[in-house]
JSON list of N, CA and C in Angstrom, two decimals:
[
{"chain": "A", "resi": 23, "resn": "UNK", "atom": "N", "xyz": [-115.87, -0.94, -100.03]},
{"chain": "A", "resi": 23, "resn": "UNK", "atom": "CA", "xyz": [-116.76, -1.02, -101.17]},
{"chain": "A", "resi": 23, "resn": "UNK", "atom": "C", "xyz": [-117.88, -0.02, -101.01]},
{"chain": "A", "resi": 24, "resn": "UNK", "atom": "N", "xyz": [-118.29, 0.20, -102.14]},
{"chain": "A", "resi": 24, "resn": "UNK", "atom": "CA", "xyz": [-119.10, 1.33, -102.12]},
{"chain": "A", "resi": 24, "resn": "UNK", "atom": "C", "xyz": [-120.41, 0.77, -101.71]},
{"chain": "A", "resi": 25, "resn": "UNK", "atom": "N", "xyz": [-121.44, 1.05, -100.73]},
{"chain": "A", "resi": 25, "resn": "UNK", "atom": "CA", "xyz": [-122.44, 0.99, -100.18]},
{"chain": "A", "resi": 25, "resn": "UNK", "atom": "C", "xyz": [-123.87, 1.36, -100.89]},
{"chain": "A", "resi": 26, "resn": "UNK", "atom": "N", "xyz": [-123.49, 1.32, -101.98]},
{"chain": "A", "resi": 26, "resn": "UNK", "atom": "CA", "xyz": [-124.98, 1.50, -103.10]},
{"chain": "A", "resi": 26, "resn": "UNK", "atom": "C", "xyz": [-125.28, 0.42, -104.07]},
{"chain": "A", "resi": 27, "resn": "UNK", "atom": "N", "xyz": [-126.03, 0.39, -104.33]},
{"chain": "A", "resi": 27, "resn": "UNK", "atom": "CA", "xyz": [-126.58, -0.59, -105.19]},
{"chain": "A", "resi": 27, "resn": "UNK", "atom": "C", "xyz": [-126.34, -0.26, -106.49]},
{"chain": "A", "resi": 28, "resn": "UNK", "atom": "N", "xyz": [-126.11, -0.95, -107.72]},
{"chain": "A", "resi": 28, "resn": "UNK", "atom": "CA", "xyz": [-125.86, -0.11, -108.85]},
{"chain": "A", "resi": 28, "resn": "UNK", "atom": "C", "xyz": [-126.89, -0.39, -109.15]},
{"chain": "A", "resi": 29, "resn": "UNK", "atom": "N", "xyz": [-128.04, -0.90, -109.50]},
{"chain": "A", "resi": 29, "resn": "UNK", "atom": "CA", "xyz": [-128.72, -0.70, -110.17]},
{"chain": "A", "resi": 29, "resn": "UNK", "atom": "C", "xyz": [-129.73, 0.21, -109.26]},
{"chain": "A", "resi": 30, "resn": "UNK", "atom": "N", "xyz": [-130.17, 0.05, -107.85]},
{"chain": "A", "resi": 30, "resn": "UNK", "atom": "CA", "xyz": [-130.72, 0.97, -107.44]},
{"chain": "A", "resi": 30, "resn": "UNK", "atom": "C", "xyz": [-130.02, 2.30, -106.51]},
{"chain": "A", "resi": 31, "resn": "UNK", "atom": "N", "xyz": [-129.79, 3.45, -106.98]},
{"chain": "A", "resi": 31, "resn": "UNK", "atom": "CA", "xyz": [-129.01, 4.41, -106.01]},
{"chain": "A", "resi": 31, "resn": "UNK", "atom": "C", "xyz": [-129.08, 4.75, -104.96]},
{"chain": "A", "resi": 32, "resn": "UNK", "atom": "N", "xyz": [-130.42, 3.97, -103.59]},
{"chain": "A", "resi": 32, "resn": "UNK", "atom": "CA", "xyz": [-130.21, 4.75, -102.64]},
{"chain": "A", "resi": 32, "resn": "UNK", "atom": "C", "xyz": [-129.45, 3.77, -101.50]},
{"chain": "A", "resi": 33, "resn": "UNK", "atom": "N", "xyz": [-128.58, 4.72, -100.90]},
{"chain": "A", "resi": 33, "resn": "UNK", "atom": "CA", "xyz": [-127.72, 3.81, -99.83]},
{"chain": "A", "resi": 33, "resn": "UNK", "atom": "C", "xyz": [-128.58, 2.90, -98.92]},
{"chain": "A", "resi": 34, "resn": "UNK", "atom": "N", "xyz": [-127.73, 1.77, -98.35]},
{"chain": "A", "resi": 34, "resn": "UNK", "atom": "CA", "xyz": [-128.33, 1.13, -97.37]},
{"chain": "A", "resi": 34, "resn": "UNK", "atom": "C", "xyz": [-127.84, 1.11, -95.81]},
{"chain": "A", "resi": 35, "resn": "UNK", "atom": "N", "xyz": [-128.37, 1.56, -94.89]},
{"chain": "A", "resi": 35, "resn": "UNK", "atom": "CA", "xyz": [-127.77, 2.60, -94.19]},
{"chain": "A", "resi": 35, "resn": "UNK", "atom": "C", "xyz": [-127.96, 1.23, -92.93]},
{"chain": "A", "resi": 36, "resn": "UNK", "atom": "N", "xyz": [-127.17, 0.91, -92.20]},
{"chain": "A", "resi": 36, "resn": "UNK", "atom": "CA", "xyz": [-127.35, -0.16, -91.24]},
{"chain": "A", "resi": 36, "resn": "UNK", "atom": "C", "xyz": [-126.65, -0.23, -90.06]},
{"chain": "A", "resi": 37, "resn": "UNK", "atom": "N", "xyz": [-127.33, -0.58, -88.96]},
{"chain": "A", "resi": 37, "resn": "UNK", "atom": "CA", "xyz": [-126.14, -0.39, -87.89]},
{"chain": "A", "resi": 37, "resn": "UNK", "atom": "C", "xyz": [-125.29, -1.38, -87.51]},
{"chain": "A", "resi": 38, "resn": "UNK", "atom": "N", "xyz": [-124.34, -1.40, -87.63]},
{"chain": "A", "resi": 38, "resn": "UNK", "atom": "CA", "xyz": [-123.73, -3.01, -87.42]},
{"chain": "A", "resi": 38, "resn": "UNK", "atom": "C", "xyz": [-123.61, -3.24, -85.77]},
{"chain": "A", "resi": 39, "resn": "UNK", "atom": "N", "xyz": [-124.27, -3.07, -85.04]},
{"chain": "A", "resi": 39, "resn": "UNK", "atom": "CA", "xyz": [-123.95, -3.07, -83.59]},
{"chain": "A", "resi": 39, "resn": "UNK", "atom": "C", "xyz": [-125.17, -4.35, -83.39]},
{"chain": "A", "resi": 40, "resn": "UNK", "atom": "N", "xyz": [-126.31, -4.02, -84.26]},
{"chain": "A", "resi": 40, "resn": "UNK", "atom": "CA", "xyz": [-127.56, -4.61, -83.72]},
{"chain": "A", "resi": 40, "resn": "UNK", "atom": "C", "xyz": [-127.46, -6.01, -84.18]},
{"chain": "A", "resi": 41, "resn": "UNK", "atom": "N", "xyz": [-127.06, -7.01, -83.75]},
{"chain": "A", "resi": 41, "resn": "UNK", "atom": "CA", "xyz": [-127.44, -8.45, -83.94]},
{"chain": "A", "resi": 41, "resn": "UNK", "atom": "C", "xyz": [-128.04, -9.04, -84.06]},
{"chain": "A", "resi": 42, "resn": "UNK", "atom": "N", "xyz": [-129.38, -8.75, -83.91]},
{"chain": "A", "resi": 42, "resn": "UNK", "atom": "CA", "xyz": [-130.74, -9.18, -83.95]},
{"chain": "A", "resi": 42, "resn": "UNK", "atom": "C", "xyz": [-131.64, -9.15, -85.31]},
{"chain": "A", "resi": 43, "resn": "UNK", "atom": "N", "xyz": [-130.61, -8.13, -86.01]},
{"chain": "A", "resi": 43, "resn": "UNK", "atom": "CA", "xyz": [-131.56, -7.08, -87.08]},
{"chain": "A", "resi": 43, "resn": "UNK", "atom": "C", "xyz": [-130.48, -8.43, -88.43]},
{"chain": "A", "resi": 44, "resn": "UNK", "atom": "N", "xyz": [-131.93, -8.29, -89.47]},
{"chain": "A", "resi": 44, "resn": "UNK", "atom": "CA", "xyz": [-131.00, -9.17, -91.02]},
{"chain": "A", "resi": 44, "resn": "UNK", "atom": "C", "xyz": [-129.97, -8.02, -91.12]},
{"chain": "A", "resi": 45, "resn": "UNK", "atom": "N", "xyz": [-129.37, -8.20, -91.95]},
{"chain": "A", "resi": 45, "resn": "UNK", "atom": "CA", "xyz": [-127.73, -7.58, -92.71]},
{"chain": "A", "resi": 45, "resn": "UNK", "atom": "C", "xyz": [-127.63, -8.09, -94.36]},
{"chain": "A", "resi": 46, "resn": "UNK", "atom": "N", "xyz": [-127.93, -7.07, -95.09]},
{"chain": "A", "resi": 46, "resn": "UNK", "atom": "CA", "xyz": [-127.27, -7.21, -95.95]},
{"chain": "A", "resi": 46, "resn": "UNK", "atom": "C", "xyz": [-125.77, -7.25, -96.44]},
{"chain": "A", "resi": 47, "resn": "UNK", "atom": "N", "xyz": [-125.67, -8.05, -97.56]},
{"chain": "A", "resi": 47, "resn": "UNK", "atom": "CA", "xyz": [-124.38, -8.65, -97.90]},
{"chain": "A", "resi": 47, "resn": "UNK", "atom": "C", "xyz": [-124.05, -9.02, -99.05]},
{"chain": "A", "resi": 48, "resn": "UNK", "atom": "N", "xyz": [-122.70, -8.92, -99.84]},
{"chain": "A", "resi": 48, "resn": "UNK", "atom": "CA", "xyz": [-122.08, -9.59, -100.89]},
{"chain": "A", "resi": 48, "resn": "UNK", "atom": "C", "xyz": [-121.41, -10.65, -100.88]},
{"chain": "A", "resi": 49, "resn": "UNK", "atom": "N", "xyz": [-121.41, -11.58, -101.69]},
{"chain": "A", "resi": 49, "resn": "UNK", "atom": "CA", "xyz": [-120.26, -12.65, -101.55]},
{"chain": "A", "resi": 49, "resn": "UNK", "atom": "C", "xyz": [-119.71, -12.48, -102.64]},
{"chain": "A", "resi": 50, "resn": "UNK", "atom": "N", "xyz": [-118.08, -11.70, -102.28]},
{"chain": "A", "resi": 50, "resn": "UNK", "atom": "CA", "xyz": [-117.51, -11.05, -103.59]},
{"chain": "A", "resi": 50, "resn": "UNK", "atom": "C", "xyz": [-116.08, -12.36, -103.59]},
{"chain": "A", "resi": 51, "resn": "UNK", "atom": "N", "xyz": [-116.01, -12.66, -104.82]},
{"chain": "A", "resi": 51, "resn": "UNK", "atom": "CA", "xyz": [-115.25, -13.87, -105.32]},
{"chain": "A", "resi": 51, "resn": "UNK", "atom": "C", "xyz": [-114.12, -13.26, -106.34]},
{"chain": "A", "resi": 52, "resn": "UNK", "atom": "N", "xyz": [-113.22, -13.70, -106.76]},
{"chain": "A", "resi": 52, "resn": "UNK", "atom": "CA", "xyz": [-112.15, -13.08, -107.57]},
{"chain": "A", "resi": 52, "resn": "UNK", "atom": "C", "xyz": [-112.22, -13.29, -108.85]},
{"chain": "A", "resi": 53, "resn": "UNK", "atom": "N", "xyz": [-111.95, -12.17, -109.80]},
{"chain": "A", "resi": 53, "resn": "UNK", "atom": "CA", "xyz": [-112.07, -12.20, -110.98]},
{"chain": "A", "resi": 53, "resn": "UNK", "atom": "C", "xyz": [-110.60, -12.38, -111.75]},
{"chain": "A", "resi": 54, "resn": "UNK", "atom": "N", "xyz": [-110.37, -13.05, -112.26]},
{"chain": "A", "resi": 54, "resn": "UNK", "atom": "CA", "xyz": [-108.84, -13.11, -112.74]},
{"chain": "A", "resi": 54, "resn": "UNK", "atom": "C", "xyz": [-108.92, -12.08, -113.90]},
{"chain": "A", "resi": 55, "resn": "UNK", "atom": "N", "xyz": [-109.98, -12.24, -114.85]},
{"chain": "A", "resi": 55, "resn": "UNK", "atom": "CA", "xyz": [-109.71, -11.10, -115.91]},
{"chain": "A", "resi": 55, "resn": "UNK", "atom": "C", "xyz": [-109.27, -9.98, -115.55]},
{"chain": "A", "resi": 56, "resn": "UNK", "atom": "N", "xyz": [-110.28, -9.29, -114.08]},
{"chain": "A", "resi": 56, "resn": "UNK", "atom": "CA", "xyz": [-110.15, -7.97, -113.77]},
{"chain": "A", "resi": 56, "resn": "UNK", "atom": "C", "xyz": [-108.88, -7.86, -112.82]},
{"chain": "A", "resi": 57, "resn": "UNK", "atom": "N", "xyz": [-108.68, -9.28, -112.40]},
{"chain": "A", "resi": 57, "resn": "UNK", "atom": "CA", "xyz": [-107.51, -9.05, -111.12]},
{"chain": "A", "resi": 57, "resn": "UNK", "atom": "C", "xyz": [-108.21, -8.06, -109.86]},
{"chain": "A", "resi": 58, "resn": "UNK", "atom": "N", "xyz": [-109.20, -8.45, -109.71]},
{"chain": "A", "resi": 58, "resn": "UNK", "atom": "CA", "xyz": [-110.23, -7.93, -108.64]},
{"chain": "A", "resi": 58, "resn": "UNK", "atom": "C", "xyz": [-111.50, -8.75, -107.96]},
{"chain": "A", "resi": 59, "resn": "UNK", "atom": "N", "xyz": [-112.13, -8.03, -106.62]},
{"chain": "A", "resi": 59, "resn": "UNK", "atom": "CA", "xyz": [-112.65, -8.86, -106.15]},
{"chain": "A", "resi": 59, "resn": "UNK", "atom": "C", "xyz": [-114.01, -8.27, -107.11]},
{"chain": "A", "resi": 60, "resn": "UNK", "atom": "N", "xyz": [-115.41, -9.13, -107.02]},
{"chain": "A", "resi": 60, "resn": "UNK", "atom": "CA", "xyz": [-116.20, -8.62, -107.66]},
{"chain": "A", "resi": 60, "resn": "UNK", "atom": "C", "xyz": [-117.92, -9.53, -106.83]},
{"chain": "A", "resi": 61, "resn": "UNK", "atom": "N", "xyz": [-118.98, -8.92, -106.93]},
{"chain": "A", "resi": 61, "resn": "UNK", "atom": "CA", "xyz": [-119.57, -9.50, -106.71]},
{"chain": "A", "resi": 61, "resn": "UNK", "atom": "C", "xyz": [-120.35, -10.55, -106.95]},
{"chain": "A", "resi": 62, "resn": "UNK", "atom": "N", "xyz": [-120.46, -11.38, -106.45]},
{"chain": "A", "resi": 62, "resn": "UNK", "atom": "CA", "xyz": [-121.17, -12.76, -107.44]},
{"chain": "A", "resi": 62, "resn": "UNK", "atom": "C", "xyz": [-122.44, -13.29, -106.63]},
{"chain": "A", "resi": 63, "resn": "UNK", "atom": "N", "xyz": [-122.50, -12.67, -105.66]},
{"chain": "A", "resi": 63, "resn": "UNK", "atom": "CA", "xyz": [-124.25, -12.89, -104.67]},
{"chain": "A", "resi": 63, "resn": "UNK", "atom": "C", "xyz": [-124.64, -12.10, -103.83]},
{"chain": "A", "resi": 64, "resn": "UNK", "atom": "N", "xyz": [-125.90, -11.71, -103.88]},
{"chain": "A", "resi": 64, "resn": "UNK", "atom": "CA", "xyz": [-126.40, -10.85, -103.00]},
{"chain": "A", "resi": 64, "resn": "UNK", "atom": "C", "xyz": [-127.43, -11.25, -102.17]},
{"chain": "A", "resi": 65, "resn": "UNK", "atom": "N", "xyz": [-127.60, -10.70, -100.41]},
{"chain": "A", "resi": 65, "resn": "UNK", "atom": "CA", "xyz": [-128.49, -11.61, -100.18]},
{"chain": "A", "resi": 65, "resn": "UNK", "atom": "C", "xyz": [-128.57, -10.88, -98.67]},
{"chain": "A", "resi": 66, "resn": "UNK", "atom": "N", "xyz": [-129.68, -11.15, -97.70]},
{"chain": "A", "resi": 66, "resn": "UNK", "atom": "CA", "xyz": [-129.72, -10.82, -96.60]},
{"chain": "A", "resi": 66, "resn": "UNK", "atom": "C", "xyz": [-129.62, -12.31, -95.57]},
{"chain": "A", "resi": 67, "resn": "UNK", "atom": "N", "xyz": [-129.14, -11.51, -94.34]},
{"chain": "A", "resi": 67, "resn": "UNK", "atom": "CA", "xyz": [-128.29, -12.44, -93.24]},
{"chain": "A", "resi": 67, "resn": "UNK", "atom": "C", "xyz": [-129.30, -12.55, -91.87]},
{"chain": "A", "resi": 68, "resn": "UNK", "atom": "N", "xyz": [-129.99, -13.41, -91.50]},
{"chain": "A", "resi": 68, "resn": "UNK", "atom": "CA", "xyz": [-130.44, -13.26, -90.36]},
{"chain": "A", "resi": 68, "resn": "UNK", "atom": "C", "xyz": [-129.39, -13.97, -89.23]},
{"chain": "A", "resi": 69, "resn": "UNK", "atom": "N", "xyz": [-128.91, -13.53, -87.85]},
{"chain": "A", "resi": 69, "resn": "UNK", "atom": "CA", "xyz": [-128.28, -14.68, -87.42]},
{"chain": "A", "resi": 69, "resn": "UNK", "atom": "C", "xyz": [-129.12, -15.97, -86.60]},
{"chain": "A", "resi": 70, "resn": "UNK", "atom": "N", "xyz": [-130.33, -15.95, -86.22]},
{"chain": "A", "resi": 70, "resn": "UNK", "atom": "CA", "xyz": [-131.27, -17.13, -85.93]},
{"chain": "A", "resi": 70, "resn": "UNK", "atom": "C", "xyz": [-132.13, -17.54, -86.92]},
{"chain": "A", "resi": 71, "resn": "UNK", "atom": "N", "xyz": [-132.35, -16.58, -88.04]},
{"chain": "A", "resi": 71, "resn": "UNK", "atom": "CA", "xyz": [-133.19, -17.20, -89.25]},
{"chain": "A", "resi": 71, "resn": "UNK", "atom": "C", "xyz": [-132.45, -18.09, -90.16]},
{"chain": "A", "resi": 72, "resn": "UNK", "atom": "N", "xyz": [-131.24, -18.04, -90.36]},
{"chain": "A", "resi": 72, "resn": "UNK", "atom": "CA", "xyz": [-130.54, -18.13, -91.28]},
{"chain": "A", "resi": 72, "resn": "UNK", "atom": "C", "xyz": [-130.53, -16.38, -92.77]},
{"chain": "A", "resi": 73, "resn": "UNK", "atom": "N", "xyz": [-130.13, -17.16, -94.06]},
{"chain": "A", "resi": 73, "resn": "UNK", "atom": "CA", "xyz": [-130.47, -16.32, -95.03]},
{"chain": "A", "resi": 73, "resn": "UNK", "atom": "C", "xyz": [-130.84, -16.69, -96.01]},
{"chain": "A", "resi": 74, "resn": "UNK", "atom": "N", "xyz": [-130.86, -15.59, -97.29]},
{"chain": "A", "resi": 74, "resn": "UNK", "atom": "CA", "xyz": [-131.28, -16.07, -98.93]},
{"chain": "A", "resi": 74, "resn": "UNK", "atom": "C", "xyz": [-130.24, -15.19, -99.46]},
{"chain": "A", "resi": 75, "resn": "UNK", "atom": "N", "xyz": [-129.68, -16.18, -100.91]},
{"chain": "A", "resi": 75, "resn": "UNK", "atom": "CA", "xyz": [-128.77, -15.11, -101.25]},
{"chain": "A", "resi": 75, "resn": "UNK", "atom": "C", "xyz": [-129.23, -15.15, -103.23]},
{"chain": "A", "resi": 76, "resn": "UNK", "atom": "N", "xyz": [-128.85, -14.87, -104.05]},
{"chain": "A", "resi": 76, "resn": "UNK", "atom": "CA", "xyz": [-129.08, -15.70, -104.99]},
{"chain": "A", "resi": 76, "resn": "UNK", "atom": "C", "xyz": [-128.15, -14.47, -106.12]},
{"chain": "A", "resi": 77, "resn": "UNK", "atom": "N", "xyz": [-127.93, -15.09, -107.43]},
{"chain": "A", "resi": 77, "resn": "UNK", "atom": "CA", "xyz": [-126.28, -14.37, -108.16]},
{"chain": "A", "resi": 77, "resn": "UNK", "atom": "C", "xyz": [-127.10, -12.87, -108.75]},
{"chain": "A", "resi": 78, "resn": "UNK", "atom": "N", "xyz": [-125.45, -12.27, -108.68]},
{"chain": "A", "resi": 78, "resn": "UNK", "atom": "CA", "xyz": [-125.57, -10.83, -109.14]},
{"chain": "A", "resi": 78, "resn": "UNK", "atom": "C", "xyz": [-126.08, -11.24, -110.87]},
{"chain": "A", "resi": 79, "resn": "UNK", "atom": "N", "xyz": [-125.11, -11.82, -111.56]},
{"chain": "A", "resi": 79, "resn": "UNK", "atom": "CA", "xyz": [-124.86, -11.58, -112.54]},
{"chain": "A", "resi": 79, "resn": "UNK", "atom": "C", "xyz": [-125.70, -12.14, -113.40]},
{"chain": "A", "resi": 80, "resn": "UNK", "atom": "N", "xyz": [-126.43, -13.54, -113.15]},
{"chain": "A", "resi": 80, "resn": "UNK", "atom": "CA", "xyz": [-128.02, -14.08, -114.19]},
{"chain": "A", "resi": 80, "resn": "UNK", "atom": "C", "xyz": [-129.14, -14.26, -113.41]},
{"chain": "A", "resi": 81, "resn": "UNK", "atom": "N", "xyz": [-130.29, -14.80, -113.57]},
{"chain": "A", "resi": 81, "resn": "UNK", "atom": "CA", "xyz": [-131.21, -15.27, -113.03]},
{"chain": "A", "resi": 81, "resn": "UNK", "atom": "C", "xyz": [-131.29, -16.32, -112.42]},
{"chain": "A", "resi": 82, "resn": "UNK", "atom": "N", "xyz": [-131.30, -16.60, -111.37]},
{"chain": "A", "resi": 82, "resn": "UNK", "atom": "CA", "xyz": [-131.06, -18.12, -110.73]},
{"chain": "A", "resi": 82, "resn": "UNK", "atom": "C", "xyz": [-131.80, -18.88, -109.62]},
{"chain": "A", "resi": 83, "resn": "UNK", "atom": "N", "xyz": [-131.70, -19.70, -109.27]},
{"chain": "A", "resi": 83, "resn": "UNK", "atom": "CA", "xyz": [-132.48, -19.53, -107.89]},
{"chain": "A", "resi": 83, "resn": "UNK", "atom": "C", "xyz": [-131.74, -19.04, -106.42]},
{"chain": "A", "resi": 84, "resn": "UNK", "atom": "N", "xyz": [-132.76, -19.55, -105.89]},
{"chain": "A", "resi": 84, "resn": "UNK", "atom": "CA", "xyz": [-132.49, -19.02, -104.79]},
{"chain": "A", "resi": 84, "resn": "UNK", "atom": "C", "xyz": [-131.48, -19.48, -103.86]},
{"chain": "A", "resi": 85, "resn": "UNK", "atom": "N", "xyz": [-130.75, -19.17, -102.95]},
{"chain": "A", "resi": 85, "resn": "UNK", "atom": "CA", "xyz": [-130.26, -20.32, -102.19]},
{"chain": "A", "resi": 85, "resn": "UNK", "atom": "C", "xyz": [-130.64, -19.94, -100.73]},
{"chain": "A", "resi": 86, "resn": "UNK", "atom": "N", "xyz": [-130.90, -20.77, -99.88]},
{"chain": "A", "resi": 86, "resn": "UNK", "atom": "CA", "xyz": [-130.93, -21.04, -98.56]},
{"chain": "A", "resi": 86, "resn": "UNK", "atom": "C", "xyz": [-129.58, -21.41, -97.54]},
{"chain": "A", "resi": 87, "resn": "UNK", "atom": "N", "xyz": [-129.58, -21.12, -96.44]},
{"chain": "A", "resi": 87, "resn": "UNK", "atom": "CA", "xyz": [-128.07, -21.72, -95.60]},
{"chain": "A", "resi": 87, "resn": "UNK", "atom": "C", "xyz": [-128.67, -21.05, -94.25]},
{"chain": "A", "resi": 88, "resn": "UNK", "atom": "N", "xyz": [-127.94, -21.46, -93.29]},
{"chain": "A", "resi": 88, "resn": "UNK", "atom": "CA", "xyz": [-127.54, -20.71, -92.29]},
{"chain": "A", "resi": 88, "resn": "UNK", "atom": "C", "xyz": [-126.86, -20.01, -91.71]},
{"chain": "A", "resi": 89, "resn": "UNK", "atom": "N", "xyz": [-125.65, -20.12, -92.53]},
{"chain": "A", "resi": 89, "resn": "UNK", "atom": "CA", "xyz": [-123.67, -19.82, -91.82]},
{"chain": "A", "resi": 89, "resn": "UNK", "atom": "C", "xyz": [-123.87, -18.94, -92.88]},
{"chain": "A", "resi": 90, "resn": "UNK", "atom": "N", "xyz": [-123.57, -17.71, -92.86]},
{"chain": "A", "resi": 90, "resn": "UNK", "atom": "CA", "xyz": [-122.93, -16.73, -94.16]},
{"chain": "A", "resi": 90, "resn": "UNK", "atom": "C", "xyz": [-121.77, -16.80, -94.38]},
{"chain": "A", "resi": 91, "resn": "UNK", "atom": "N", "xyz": [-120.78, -17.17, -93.40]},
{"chain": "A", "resi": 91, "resn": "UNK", "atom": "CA", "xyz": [-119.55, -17.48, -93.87]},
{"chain": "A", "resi": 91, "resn": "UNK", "atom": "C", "xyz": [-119.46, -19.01, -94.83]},
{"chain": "A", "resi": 92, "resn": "UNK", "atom": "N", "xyz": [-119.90, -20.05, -94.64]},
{"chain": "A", "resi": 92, "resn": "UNK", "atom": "CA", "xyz": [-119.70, -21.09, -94.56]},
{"chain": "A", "resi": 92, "resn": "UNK", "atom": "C", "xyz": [-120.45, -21.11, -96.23]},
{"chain": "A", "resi": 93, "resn": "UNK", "atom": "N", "xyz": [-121.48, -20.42, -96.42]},
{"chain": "A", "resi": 93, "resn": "UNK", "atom": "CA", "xyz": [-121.94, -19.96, -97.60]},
{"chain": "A", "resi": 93, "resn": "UNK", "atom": "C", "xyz": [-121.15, -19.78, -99.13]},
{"chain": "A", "resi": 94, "resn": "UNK", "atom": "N", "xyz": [-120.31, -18.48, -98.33]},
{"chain": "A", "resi": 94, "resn": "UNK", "atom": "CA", "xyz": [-119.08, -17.98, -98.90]},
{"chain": "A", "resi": 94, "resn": "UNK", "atom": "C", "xyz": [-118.33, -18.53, -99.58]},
{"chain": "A", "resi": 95, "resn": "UNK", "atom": "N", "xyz": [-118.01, -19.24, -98.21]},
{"chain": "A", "resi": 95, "resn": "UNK", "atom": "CA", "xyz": [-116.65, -20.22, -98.62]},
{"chain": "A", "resi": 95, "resn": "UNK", "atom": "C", "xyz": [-117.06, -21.52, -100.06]},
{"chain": "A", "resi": 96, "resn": "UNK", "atom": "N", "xyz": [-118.25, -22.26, -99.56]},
{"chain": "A", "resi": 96, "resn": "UNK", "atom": "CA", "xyz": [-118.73, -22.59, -101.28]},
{"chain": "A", "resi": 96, "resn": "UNK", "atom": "C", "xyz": [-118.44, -22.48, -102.76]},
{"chain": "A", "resi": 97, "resn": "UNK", "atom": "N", "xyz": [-118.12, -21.20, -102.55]},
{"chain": "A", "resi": 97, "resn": "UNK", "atom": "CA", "xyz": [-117.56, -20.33, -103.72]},
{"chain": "A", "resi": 97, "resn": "UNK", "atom": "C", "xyz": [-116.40, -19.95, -104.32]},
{"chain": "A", "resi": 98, "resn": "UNK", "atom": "N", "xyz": [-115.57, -20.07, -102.54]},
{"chain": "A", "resi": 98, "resn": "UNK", "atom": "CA", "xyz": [-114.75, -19.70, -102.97]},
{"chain": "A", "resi": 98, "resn": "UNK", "atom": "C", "xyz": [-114.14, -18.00, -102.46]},
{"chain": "A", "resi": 99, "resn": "UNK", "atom": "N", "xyz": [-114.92, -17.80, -102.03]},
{"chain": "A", "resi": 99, "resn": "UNK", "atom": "CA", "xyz": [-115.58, -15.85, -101.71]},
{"chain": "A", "resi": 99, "resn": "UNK", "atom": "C", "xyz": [-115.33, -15.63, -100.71]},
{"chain": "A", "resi": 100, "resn": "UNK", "atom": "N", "xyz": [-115.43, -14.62, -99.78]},
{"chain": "A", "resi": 100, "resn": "UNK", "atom": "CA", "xyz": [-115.61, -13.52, -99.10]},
{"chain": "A", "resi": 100, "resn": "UNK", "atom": "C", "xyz": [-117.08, -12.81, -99.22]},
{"chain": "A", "resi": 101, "resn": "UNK", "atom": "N", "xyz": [-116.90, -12.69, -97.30]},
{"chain": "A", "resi": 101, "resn": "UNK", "atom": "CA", "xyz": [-118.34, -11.99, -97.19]},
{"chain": "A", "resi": 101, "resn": "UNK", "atom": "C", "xyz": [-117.95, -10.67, -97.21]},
{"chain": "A", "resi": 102, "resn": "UNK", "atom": "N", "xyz": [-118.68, -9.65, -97.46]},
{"chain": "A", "resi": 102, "resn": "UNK", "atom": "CA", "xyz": [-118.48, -7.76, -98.00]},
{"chain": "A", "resi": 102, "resn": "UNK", "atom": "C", "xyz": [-120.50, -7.35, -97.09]},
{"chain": "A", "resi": 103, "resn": "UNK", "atom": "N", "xyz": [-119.76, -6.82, -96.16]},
{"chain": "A", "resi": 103, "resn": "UNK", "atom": "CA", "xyz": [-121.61, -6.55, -95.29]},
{"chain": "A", "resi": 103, "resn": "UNK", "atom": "C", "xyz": [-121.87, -5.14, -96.19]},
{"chain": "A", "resi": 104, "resn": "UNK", "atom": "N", "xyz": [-123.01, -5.03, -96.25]},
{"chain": "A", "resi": 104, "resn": "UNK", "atom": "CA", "xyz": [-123.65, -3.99, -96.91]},
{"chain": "A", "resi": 104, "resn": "UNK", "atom": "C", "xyz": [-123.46, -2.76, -95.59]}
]
């Protein structure tokens, strides 16, 4: 997946080695219209903080968790790391 934001263009450049550091992320869920995966939450990952994620597509609140997978799965989804 492409590594930009659409609404904002500049990449988000991250090292995935560092464990310590948040991680951005998608929780991309399936679209039957498109017959594709698509995004439906965006959100950053701490692994001792937990995270916040909250939807691409309206205004909503927020959500809280700890597990990003476990998050995911909620939905239905797949995690996509920024």
């Amino acid at each position: 997946m492409d590594a930009n934001n659409p609404v904002d263009p500049a990449p988000v450049y991250q090292n995935a080695d560092s464990e310590d550091r948040p991680r951005a992320f998608y929780v991309d869920v399936w679209d039957e219209d498109t017959d594709d995966l698509v995004h439906a939450y965006y959100g950053v990952f701490h692994p001792v903080r937990g995270g916040l994620a909250r939807p691409v597509d309206r205004p909503g609140g927020i959500h809280s968790f700890g597990d990003v997978e476990r998050f995911a799965c909620r939905f239905g989804g797949v995690v996509t790391w920024c």
